[in-house]
mmCIF file of C-alpha atoms in Angstrom:
data_model
loop_
_atom_site.group_PDB
_atom_site.id
_atom_site.type_symbol
_atom_site.label_atom_id
_atom_site.label_comp_id
_atom_site.label_asym_id
_atom_site.label_seq_id
_atom_site.Cartn_x
_atom_site.Cartn_y
_atom_site.Cartn_z
ATOM 1 C CA MET M 1 -83.194 66.772 -43.679
ATOM 2 C CA MET M 2 -81.717 67.974 -40.768
ATOM 3 C CA ALA M 3 -79.832 71.518 -40.688
ATOM 4 C CA PHE M 4 -77.590 74.135 -38.089
ATOM 5 C CA THR M 5 -79.464 77.894 -37.835
ATOM 6 C CA HIS M 6 -77.995 81.144 -36.416
ATOM 7 C CA GLY M 7 -78.430 80.288 -32.463
ATOM 8 C CA GLY M 8 -77.681 76.666 -32.067
ATOM 9 C CA GLY M 9 -80.952 75.932 -33.269
ATOM 10 C CA LEU M 10 -81.972 72.443 -34.836
ATOM 11 C CA ARG M 11 -83.893 72.694 -38.521
ATOM 12 C CA ILE M 12 -85.359 69.384 -40.027
ATOM 13 C CA GLU M 13 -86.346 70.406 -43.222
ATOM 14 C CA ALA M 14 -88.807 68.206 -44.855
ATOM 15 C CA GLU M 15 -89.650 68.658 -48.947
ATOM 16 C CA GLY M 16 -93.115 71.105 -49.485
ATOM 17 C CA LEU M 17 -93.728 72.120 -45.665
ATOM 18 C CA GLU M 18 -93.043 75.837 -46.915
ATOM 19 C CA GLU M 19 -94.979 76.017 -50.206
ATOM 20 C CA THR M 20 -97.328 73.924 -48.591
ATOM 21 C CA ILE M 21 -98.071 76.457 -45.337
ATOM 22 C CA ARG M 22 -98.794 78.986 -47.417
ATOM 23 C CA ALA M 23 -100.670 77.682 -49.999
ATOM 24 C CA LEU M 24 -103.256 76.886 -47.413
ATOM 25 C CA LYS M 25 -103.038 80.429 -45.442
ATOM 26 C CA SER M 26 -104.382 81.323 -48.471
ATOM 27 C CA ILE M 27 -107.001 78.400 -49.348
ATOM 28 C CA ASN M 28 -108.020 77.101 -46.674
ATOM 29 C CA LYS M 29 -107.966 78.783 -43.147
ATOM 30 C CA ASP M 30 -109.089 75.894 -41.371
ATOM 31 C CA ILE M 31 -106.987 72.926 -43.068
ATOM 32 C CA LEU M 32 -104.080 74.955 -41.817
ATOM 33 C CA LEU M 33 -105.145 74.881 -38.568
ATOM 34 C CA GLU M 34 -105.585 71.543 -39.074
ATOM 35 C CA PHE M 35 -102.320 70.537 -40.467
ATOM 36 C CA LYS M 36 -100.614 72.254 -38.332
ATOM 37 C CA ARG M 37 -101.822 69.969 -35.529
ATOM 38 C CA GLY M 38 -100.813 67.210 -36.965
ATOM 39 C CA LEU M 39 -97.530 68.463 -37.176
ATOM 40 C CA LYS M 40 -97.002 68.196 -33.161
ATOM 41 C CA GLU M 41 -98.285 64.954 -33.662
ATOM 42 C CA ASP M 42 -95.435 63.991 -36.272
ATOM 43 C CA ALA M 43 -93.182 66.004 -33.961
ATOM 44 C CA LYS M 44 -94.274 64.081 -30.972
ATOM 45 C CA PRO M 45 -91.500 61.071 -31.150
ATOM 46 C CA ILE M 46 -88.374 64.103 -31.538
ATOM 47 C CA LEU M 47 -89.425 65.288 -27.669
ATOM 48 C CA THR M 48 -91.081 62.072 -26.374
ATOM 49 C CA GLU M 49 -87.201 60.799 -26.212
ATOM 50 C CA ALA M 50 -85.825 64.235 -25.791
ATOM 51 C CA ARG M 51 -87.756 63.812 -22.510
ATOM 52 C CA ASN M 52 -86.388 60.657 -21.943
ATOM 53 C CA ASN M 53 -83.182 61.287 -22.133
ATOM 54 C CA ALA M 54 -82.668 64.365 -20.132
ATOM 55 C CA GLN M 55 -84.747 62.565 -17.596
ATOM 56 C CA ALA M 56 -81.692 60.042 -17.399
ATOM 57 C CA ILE M 57 -79.126 62.434 -17.368
ATOM 58 C CA ALA M 58 -80.589 65.085 -15.127
ATOM 59 C CA ARG M 59 -81.817 64.507 -12.118
ATOM 60 C CA THR M 60 -84.505 66.941 -11.214
ATOM 61 C CA GLY M 61 -86.469 65.576 -14.911
ATOM 62 C CA ALA M 62 -86.291 69.734 -14.377
ATOM 63 C CA TYR M 63 -84.698 69.995 -17.975
ATOM 64 C CA ALA M 64 -86.718 67.357 -19.945
ATOM 65 C CA SER M 65 -89.928 69.460 -17.982
ATOM 66 C CA SER M 66 -88.602 72.745 -19.677
ATOM 67 C CA MET M 67 -88.944 70.627 -23.365
ATOM 68 C CA ALA M 68 -92.264 71.830 -25.253
ATOM 69 C CA LEU M 69 -93.803 72.028 -28.770
ATOM 70 C CA ARG M 70 -94.461 75.210 -30.064
ATOM 71 C CA THR M 71 -96.278 76.164 -33.807
ATOM 72 C CA LEU M 72 -94.376 78.543 -36.137
ATOM 73 C CA ALA M 73 -95.323 79.964 -39.049
ATOM 74 C CA ASN M 74 -94.069 77.544 -40.955
ATOM 75 C CA GLY M 75 -93.356 74.635 -38.877
ATOM 76 C CA VAL M 76 -93.849 73.797 -35.036
ATOM 77 C CA ARG M 77 -90.168 73.194 -32.455
ATOM 78 C CA ILE M 78 -89.280 72.478 -28.926
ATOM 79 C CA ALA M 79 -88.267 74.796 -27.754
ATOM 80 C CA SER M 80 -86.189 74.267 -24.253
ATOM 81 C CA ASP M 81 -86.426 77.284 -21.257
ATOM 82 C CA ASP M 82 -83.698 75.879 -19.125
ATOM 83 C CA PRO M 83 -80.767 78.241 -19.308
ATOM 84 C CA GLY M 84 -78.476 75.025 -19.050
ATOM 85 C CA ALA M 85 -79.887 73.566 -22.374
ATOM 86 C CA GLY M 86 -76.520 74.166 -24.220
ATOM 87 C CA THR M 87 -74.096 72.555 -20.895
ATOM 88 C CA ILE M 88 -76.720 69.814 -20.623
ATOM 89 C CA GLU M 89 -76.194 69.288 -25.058
ATOM 90 C CA PHE M 90 -72.842 70.014 -25.906
ATOM 91 C CA ALA M 91 -69.926 70.925 -22.634
ATOM 92 C CA ASN M 92 -67.310 67.233 -22.116
ATOM 93 C CA ALA M 93 -66.275 66.817 -19.063
ATOM 94 C CA GLY M 94 -64.187 69.355 -17.588
ATOM 95 C CA ALA M 95 -66.005 72.087 -18.962
ATOM 96 C CA VAL M 96 -65.592 75.650 -17.200
ATOM 97 C CA TYR M 97 -66.591 78.446 -16.817
ATOM 98 C CA LEU M 98 -65.852 81.063 -19.349
ATOM 99 C CA SER M 99 -67.037 84.402 -17.616
ATOM 100 C CA GLY M 100 -68.993 85.725 -14.700
ATOM 101 C CA ARG M 101 -68.488 85.576 -11.249
ATOM 102 C CA ARG M 102 -67.699 81.496 -12.037
ATOM 103 C CA ARG M 103 -65.005 82.260 -14.318
ATOM 104 C CA GLY M 104 -62.657 79.171 -14.334
ATOM 105 C CA LEU M 105 -65.261 76.878 -12.049
ATOM 106 C CA PRO M 106 -66.097 73.208 -13.371
ATOM 107 C CA VAL M 107 -69.895 73.263 -14.570
ATOM 108 C CA GLY M 108 -71.748 70.610 -14.277
ATOM 109 C CA VAL M 109 -71.609 68.230 -16.790
ATOM 110 C CA PRO M 110 -73.904 65.469 -17.459
ATOM 111 C CA LYS M 111 -72.253 61.966 -18.200
ATOM 112 C CA GLY M 112 -72.201 60.766 -21.237
ATOM 113 C CA ASN M 113 -70.996 62.279 -24.142
ATOM 114 C CA PRO M 114 -72.854 65.010 -26.774
ATOM 115 C CA PRO M 115 -75.309 65.088 -27.804
ATOM 116 C CA ARG M 116 -77.433 63.967 -25.046
ATOM 117 C CA ALA M 117 -80.642 65.297 -24.866
ATOM 118 C CA LEU M 118 -82.590 66.913 -27.830
ATOM 119 C CA VAL M 119 -80.067 67.000 -30.056
ATOM 120 C CA LYS M 120 -79.790 63.303 -30.440
ATOM 121 C CA ALA M 121 -83.635 62.763 -30.099
ATOM 122 C CA VAL M 122 -83.680 64.781 -33.559
ATOM 123 C CA LEU M 123 -80.631 62.886 -34.660
ATOM 124 C CA ASP M 124 -82.251 59.093 -34.087
ATOM 125 C CA ASN M 125 -85.591 60.481 -34.954
ATOM 126 C CA GLU M 126 -85.432 62.532 -37.866
ATOM 127 C CA ASN M 127 -85.847 60.590 -41.070
ATOM 128 C CA ALA M 128 -89.325 59.710 -39.531
ATOM 129 C CA VAL M 129 -90.786 62.855 -38.708
ATOM 130 C CA VAL M 130 -88.921 63.813 -42.207
ATOM 131 C CA ASP M 131 -91.400 60.564 -43.881
ATOM 132 C CA ALA M 132 -94.385 61.554 -41.659
ATOM 133 C CA VAL M 133 -94.804 65.186 -42.376
ATOM 134 C CA GLU M 134 -93.943 64.629 -45.787
ATOM 135 C CA THR M 135 -97.509 62.151 -46.039
ATOM 136 C CA ARG M 136 -98.790 64.207 -44.312
ATOM 137 C CA ILE M 137 -98.453 67.196 -47.016
ATOM 138 C CA GLU M 138 -100.118 64.811 -49.732
ATOM 139 C CA GLN M 139 -102.608 63.988 -47.659
ATOM 140 C CA THR M 140 -103.735 66.910 -47.055
ATOM 141 C CA ILE M 141 -103.524 68.102 -51.326
ATOM 142 C CA ARG M 142 -105.622 65.336 -51.522
ATOM 143 C CA LYS M 143 -108.019 66.247 -48.815
ATOM 144 C CA TYR M 144 -108.147 69.783 -50.563
ATOM 145 C CA LEU M 145 -108.414 68.709 -54.048
ATOM 146 C CA ASN M 146 -111.400 66.117 -53.017
ATOM 147 C CA GLY M 147 -113.349 68.478 -50.822
#
């Protein structure tokens, strides 16, 4: 299930993920590390599509190259350190700066309808990623139980 979180972040939730991570942390750290590497692999289709989308809308490739997968305590996330990410993803044609010395001037908005890159990639890949993560959870549990 996908949900927006405070600060505009996107979250895809797979059933049993947090419980599995907690259990692996207390049982076997090696399997936990292997599991988290697998989660990064499961999320790669989103990153790949997001970079392709970003490359198509932004001429320089800076936004595309700013995206990276990061491991968190309870999963993974795709982060971008591009200060224009919000504009690239969500601004509509005709947007203007609301504050600062550029107040009232037009913001450079990419062509196409929002969402354009990362959010679009999440929407397009959510079901496949959730299925992959839930399969990984099942496989990891079986692997642990079978030694």
